[in-house]
């Protein structure tokens, strides 16, 4: 049995920065939008690698992390 609950700290900072940059990139035009979006995507490599190293389904965990980070002001609970 694998426990795939979301744990604070395991890539949480990178996911929050990725969310912030992704949101910011939608507000600017041109090539800069693409560059900032690519940087945001690159930040998600860190939590993805942590999931892979732990033997978890990275896609499932990253989706949970994105959902938690999308809840504005919500406490971070597993």
mmCIF file of N, CA and C in Angstrom:
data_model
loop_
_atom_site.group_PDB
_atom_site.id
_atom_site.type_symbol
_atom_site.label_atom_id
_atom_site.label_comp_id
_atom_site.label_asym_id
_atom_site.label_seq_id
_atom_site.Cartn_x
_atom_site.Cartn_y
_atom_site.Cartn_z
ATOM 1 N N UNK A 1 0.845 -1.188 0.000
ATOM 2 C CA UNK A 1 0.000 0.000 0.000
ATOM 3 C C UNK A 1 0.877 1.233 0.000
ATOM 4 N N UNK A 2 0.611 2.141 -0.914
ATOM 5 C CA UNK A 2 1.358 3.390 -0.968
ATOM 6 C C UNK A 2 0.478 4.530 -0.481
ATOM 7 N N UNK A 3 1.072 5.393 0.313
ATOM 8 C CA UNK A 3 0.375 6.575 0.786
ATOM 9 C C UNK A 3 0.785 7.735 -0.114
ATOM 10 N N UNK A 4 -0.129 8.240 -0.910
ATOM 11 C CA UNK A 4 0.206 9.302 -1.853
ATOM 12 C C UNK A 4 -0.349 10.652 -1.403
ATOM 13 N N UNK A 5 -0.413 10.849 -0.077
ATOM 14 C CA UNK A 5 -0.912 12.131 0.409
ATOM 15 C C UNK A 5 0.098 13.236 0.121
ATOM 16 N N UNK A 6 -0.403 14.447 0.072
ATOM 17 C CA UNK A 6 0.431 15.605 -0.215
ATOM 18 C C UNK A 6 1.138 16.011 1.073
ATOM 19 N N UNK A 7 2.447 16.196 1.001
ATOM 20 C CA UNK A 7 3.233 16.568 2.167
ATOM 21 C C UNK A 7 3.824 17.949 1.953
ATOM 22 N N UNK A 8 3.571 18.847 2.890
ATOM 23 C CA UNK A 8 4.129 20.196 2.791
ATOM 24 C C UNK A 8 5.644 20.131 2.820
ATOM 25 N N UNK A 9 6.284 20.908 1.971
ATOM 26 C CA UNK A 9 7.739 20.959 1.931
ATOM 27 C C UNK A 9 8.321 20.189 0.773
ATOM 28 N N UNK A 10 7.698 19.133 0.353
ATOM 29 C CA UNK A 10 8.213 18.305 -0.736
ATOM 30 C C UNK A 10 7.937 18.923 -2.087
ATOM 31 N N UNK A 11 8.634 20.020 -2.395
ATOM 32 C CA UNK A 11 8.426 20.702 -3.664
ATOM 33 C C UNK A 11 7.356 21.774 -3.604
ATOM 34 N N UNK A 12 6.872 22.078 -2.393
ATOM 35 C CA UNK A 12 5.786 23.053 -2.254
ATOM 36 C C UNK A 12 6.208 24.453 -2.700
ATOM 37 N N UNK A 13 7.419 24.839 -2.366
ATOM 38 C CA UNK A 13 7.886 26.181 -2.736
ATOM 39 C C UNK A 13 7.964 26.301 -4.257
ATOM 40 N N UNK A 14 8.496 25.273 -4.894
ATOM 41 C CA UNK A 14 8.624 25.295 -6.350
ATOM 42 C C UNK A 14 7.255 25.333 -7.021
ATOM 43 N N UNK A 15 6.286 24.606 -6.457
ATOM 44 C CA UNK A 15 4.941 24.610 -7.030
ATOM 45 C C UNK A 15 4.276 25.981 -6.862
ATOM 46 N N UNK A 16 4.498 26.626 -5.727
ATOM 47 C CA UNK A 16 3.918 27.952 -5.513
ATOM 48 C C UNK A 16 4.555 28.969 -6.451
ATOM 49 N N UNK A 17 5.858 28.910 -6.613
ATOM 50 C CA UNK A 17 6.528 29.812 -7.554
ATOM 51 C C UNK A 17 6.052 29.553 -8.981
ATOM 52 N N UNK A 18 5.880 28.288 -9.330
ATOM 53 C CA UNK A 18 5.399 27.934 -10.654
ATOM 54 C C UNK A 18 4.010 28.519 -10.892
ATOM 55 N N UNK A 19 3.137 28.392 -9.888
ATOM 56 C CA UNK A 19 1.782 28.940 -10.005
ATOM 57 C C UNK A 19 1.837 30.460 -10.187
ATOM 58 N N UNK A 20 2.628 31.113 -9.376
ATOM 59 C CA UNK A 20 2.740 32.569 -9.457
ATOM 60 C C UNK A 20 3.244 32.997 -10.836
ATOM 61 N N UNK A 21 4.304 32.353 -11.322
ATOM 62 C CA UNK A 21 4.863 32.718 -12.622
ATOM 63 C C UNK A 21 3.897 32.410 -13.761
ATOM 64 N N UNK A 22 3.198 31.281 -13.663
ATOM 65 C CA UNK A 22 2.224 30.916 -14.699
ATOM 66 C C UNK A 22 1.104 31.953 -14.765
ATOM 67 N N UNK A 23 0.613 32.365 -13.592
ATOM 68 C CA UNK A 23 -0.435 33.390 -13.544
ATOM 69 C C UNK A 23 0.086 34.716 -14.089
ATOM 70 N N UNK A 24 1.306 35.073 -13.707
ATOM 71 C CA UNK A 24 1.901 36.322 -14.177
ATOM 72 C C UNK A 24 2.111 36.295 -15.692
ATOM 73 N N UNK A 25 2.525 35.158 -16.218
ATOM 74 C CA UNK A 25 2.800 35.068 -17.651
ATOM 75 C C UNK A 25 1.546 35.319 -18.493
ATOM 76 N N UNK A 26 0.382 35.045 -17.925
ATOM 77 C CA UNK A 26 -0.873 35.267 -18.651
ATOM 78 C C UNK A 26 -1.233 36.741 -18.761
ATOM 79 N N UNK A 27 -0.520 37.588 -18.020
ATOM 80 C CA UNK A 27 -0.842 39.014 -18.030
ATOM 81 C C UNK A 27 0.044 39.814 -18.982
ATOM 82 N N UNK A 28 1.047 39.173 -19.572
ATOM 83 C CA UNK A 28 1.964 39.902 -20.450
ATOM 84 C C UNK A 28 1.946 39.300 -21.848
ATOM 85 N N UNK A 29 2.158 40.117 -22.865
ATOM 86 C CA UNK A 29 2.110 39.628 -24.254
ATOM 87 C C UNK A 29 3.485 39.204 -24.762
ATOM 88 N N UNK A 30 3.463 38.564 -25.897
ATOM 89 C CA UNK A 30 4.687 38.291 -26.645
ATOM 90 C C UNK A 30 5.530 37.141 -26.142
ATOM 91 N N UNK A 31 6.783 37.186 -26.563
ATOM 92 C CA UNK A 31 7.722 36.117 -26.254
ATOM 93 C C UNK A 31 8.005 35.996 -24.766
ATOM 94 N N UNK A 32 7.916 37.106 -24.053
ATOM 95 C CA UNK A 32 8.161 37.065 -22.612
ATOM 96 C C UNK A 32 7.182 36.126 -21.919
ATOM 97 N N UNK A 33 5.948 36.097 -22.417
ATOM 98 C CA UNK A 33 4.950 35.195 -21.848
ATOM 99 C C UNK A 33 5.405 33.745 -21.979
ATOM 100 N N UNK A 34 5.940 33.402 -23.144
ATOM 101 C CA UNK A 34 6.401 32.034 -23.370
ATOM 102 C C UNK A 34 7.607 31.692 -22.501
ATOM 103 N N UNK A 35 8.519 32.648 -22.357
ATOM 104 C CA UNK A 35 9.713 32.410 -21.547
ATOM 105 C C UNK A 35 9.369 32.212 -20.072
ATOM 106 N N UNK A 36 8.504 33.056 -19.558
ATOM 107 C CA UNK A 36 8.118 32.935 -18.151
ATOM 108 C C UNK A 36 7.318 31.654 -17.923
ATOM 109 N N UNK A 37 6.463 31.293 -18.873
ATOM 110 C CA UNK A 37 5.713 30.043 -18.781
ATOM 111 C C UNK A 37 6.626 28.831 -18.796
ATOM 112 N N UNK A 38 7.673 28.886 -19.600
ATOM 113 C CA UNK A 38 8.628 27.771 -19.655
ATOM 114 C C UNK A 38 9.401 27.659 -18.351
ATOM 115 N N UNK A 39 9.744 28.781 -17.763
ATOM 116 C CA UNK A 39 10.443 28.769 -16.474
ATOM 117 C C UNK A 39 9.533 28.193 -15.396
ATOM 118 N N UNK A 40 8.252 28.556 -15.433
ATOM 119 C CA UNK A 40 7.281 28.025 -14.473
ATOM 120 C C UNK A 40 7.175 26.507 -14.606
ATOM 121 N N UNK A 41 7.151 26.034 -15.825
ATOM 122 C CA UNK A 41 7.081 24.591 -16.062
ATOM 123 C C UNK A 41 8.345 23.895 -15.576
ATOM 124 N N UNK A 42 9.488 24.539 -15.774
ATOM 125 C CA UNK A 42 10.758 23.953 -15.354
ATOM 126 C C UNK A 42 10.826 23.796 -13.834
ATOM 127 N N UNK A 43 10.220 24.721 -13.093
ATOM 128 C CA UNK A 43 10.224 24.617 -11.635
ATOM 129 C C UNK A 43 9.491 23.366 -11.151
ATOM 130 N N UNK A 44 8.539 22.881 -11.940
ATOM 131 C CA UNK A 44 7.781 21.690 -11.539
ATOM 132 C C UNK A 44 8.588 20.402 -11.702
ATOM 133 N N UNK A 45 9.758 20.491 -12.290
ATOM 134 C CA UNK A 45 10.604 19.307 -12.425
ATOM 135 C C UNK A 45 11.065 18.817 -11.057
ATOM 136 N N UNK A 46 11.289 19.747 -10.137
ATOM 137 C CA UNK A 46 11.789 19.368 -8.810
ATOM 138 C C UNK A 46 10.777 18.501 -8.060
ATOM 139 N N UNK A 47 9.527 18.933 -7.873
ATOM 140 C CA UNK A 47 8.580 18.037 -7.192
ATOM 141 C C UNK A 47 8.283 16.767 -7.989
ATOM 142 N N UNK A 48 8.331 16.859 -9.314
ATOM 143 C CA UNK A 48 8.114 15.653 -10.130
ATOM 144 C C UNK A 48 9.210 14.626 -9.864
ATOM 145 N N UNK A 49 10.440 15.088 -9.785
ATOM 146 C CA UNK A 49 11.552 14.175 -9.527
ATOM 147 C C UNK A 49 11.458 13.582 -8.124
ATOM 148 N N UNK A 50 11.039 14.389 -7.160
ATOM 149 C CA UNK A 50 10.845 13.873 -5.803
ATOM 150 C C UNK A 50 9.798 12.765 -5.786
ATOM 151 N N UNK A 51 8.713 12.952 -6.535
ATOM 152 C CA UNK A 51 7.672 11.925 -6.619
ATOM 153 C C UNK A 51 8.207 10.661 -7.272
ATOM 154 N N UNK A 52 8.926 10.824 -8.356
ATOM 155 C CA UNK A 52 9.487 9.669 -9.057
ATOM 156 C C UNK A 52 10.455 8.904 -8.156
ATOM 157 N N UNK A 53 11.301 9.636 -7.442
ATOM 158 C CA UNK A 53 12.278 8.997 -6.563
ATOM 159 C C UNK A 53 11.610 8.243 -5.424
ATOM 160 N N UNK A 54 10.456 8.736 -4.976
ATOM 161 C CA UNK A 54 9.733 8.085 -3.886
ATOM 162 C C UNK A 54 8.852 6.939 -4.383
ATOM 163 N N UNK A 55 8.747 6.787 -5.702
ATOM 164 C CA UNK A 55 7.951 5.698 -6.258
ATOM 165 C C UNK A 55 6.477 6.023 -6.404
ATOM 166 N N UNK A 56 6.121 7.293 -6.333
ATOM 167 C CA UNK A 56 4.722 7.692 -6.474
ATOM 168 C C UNK A 56 4.395 8.040 -7.911
ATOM 169 N N UNK A 57 3.105 8.110 -8.195
ATOM 170 C CA UNK A 57 2.629 8.553 -9.502
ATOM 171 C C UNK A 57 2.757 10.073 -9.546
ATOM 172 N N UNK A 58 3.760 10.569 -10.245
ATOM 173 C CA UNK A 58 4.069 11.999 -10.250
ATOM 174 C C UNK A 58 2.906 12.830 -10.780
ATOM 175 N N UNK A 59 2.216 12.361 -11.793
ATOM 176 C CA UNK A 59 1.109 13.118 -12.370
ATOM 177 C C UNK A 59 0.005 13.318 -11.341
ATOM 178 N N UNK A 60 -0.337 12.280 -10.626
ATOM 179 C CA UNK A 60 -1.376 12.353 -9.605
ATOM 180 C C UNK A 60 -0.977 13.316 -8.490
ATOM 181 N N UNK A 61 0.232 13.207 -8.004
ATOM 182 C CA UNK A 61 0.694 14.060 -6.910
ATOM 183 C C UNK A 61 0.762 15.516 -7.355
ATOM 184 N N UNK A 62 1.300 15.773 -8.543
ATOM 185 C CA UNK A 62 1.394 17.162 -9.020
ATOM 186 C C UNK A 62 0.016 17.778 -9.205
ATOM 187 N N UNK A 63 -0.948 16.991 -9.652
ATOM 188 C CA UNK A 63 -2.314 17.506 -9.770
ATOM 189 C C UNK A 63 -2.875 17.876 -8.400
ATOM 190 N N UNK A 64 -2.590 17.049 -7.386
ATOM 191 C CA UNK A 64 -3.023 17.370 -6.025
ATOM 192 C C UNK A 64 -2.349 18.641 -5.531
ATOM 193 N N UNK A 65 -1.051 18.760 -5.807
ATOM 194 C CA UNK A 65 -0.322 19.958 -5.385
ATOM 195 C C UNK A 65 -0.877 21.204 -6.061
ATOM 196 N N UNK A 66 -1.149 21.125 -7.358
ATOM 197 C CA UNK A 66 -1.715 22.277 -8.069
ATOM 198 C C UNK A 66 -3.067 22.671 -7.485
ATOM 199 N N UNK A 67 -3.884 21.677 -7.165
ATOM 200 C CA UNK A 67 -5.202 21.946 -6.594
ATOM 201 C C UNK A 67 -5.072 22.622 -5.235
ATOM 202 N N UNK A 68 -4.149 22.164 -4.409
ATOM 203 C CA UNK A 68 -3.946 22.774 -3.093
ATOM 204 C C UNK A 68 -3.438 24.208 -3.222
ATOM 205 N N UNK A 69 -2.544 24.435 -4.150
ATOM 206 C CA UNK A 69 -1.996 25.772 -4.325
ATOM 207 C C UNK A 69 -3.009 26.718 -4.972
ATOM 208 N N UNK A 70 -4.008 26.179 -5.626
ATOM 209 C CA UNK A 70 -5.039 27.012 -6.251
ATOM 210 C C UNK A 70 -6.046 27.521 -5.224
ATOM 211 N N UNK A 71 -6.124 26.872 -4.077
ATOM 212 C CA UNK A 71 -7.039 27.313 -3.021
ATOM 213 C C UNK A 71 -6.418 28.505 -2.308
ATOM 214 N N UNK A 72 -6.901 29.664 -2.603
ATOM 215 C CA UNK A 72 -6.329 30.888 -2.044
ATOM 216 C C UNK A 72 -6.633 30.972 -0.551
ATOM 217 N N UNK A 73 -5.572 31.107 0.237
ATOM 218 C CA UNK A 73 -5.728 31.269 1.676
ATOM 219 C C UNK A 73 -6.130 30.012 2.436
ATOM 220 N N UNK A 74 -6.229 28.901 1.756
ATOM 221 C CA UNK A 74 -6.623 27.667 2.423
ATOM 222 C C UNK A 74 -5.419 27.079 3.151
ATOM 223 N N UNK A 75 -5.629 26.530 4.333
ATOM 224 C CA UNK A 75 -4.516 25.872 5.025
ATOM 225 C C UNK A 75 -4.096 24.645 4.259
ATOM 226 N N UNK A 76 -2.833 24.363 4.283
ATOM 227 C CA UNK A 76 -2.301 23.226 3.533
ATOM 228 C C UNK A 76 -2.408 21.976 4.385
ATOM 229 N N UNK A 77 -3.337 21.093 4.024
ATOM 230 C CA UNK A 77 -3.547 19.849 4.754
ATOM 231 C C UNK A 77 -3.430 18.676 3.794
ATOM 232 N N UNK A 78 -2.938 17.554 4.280
ATOM 233 C CA UNK A 78 -2.866 16.364 3.421
ATOM 234 C C UNK A 78 -4.232 15.815 3.099
#
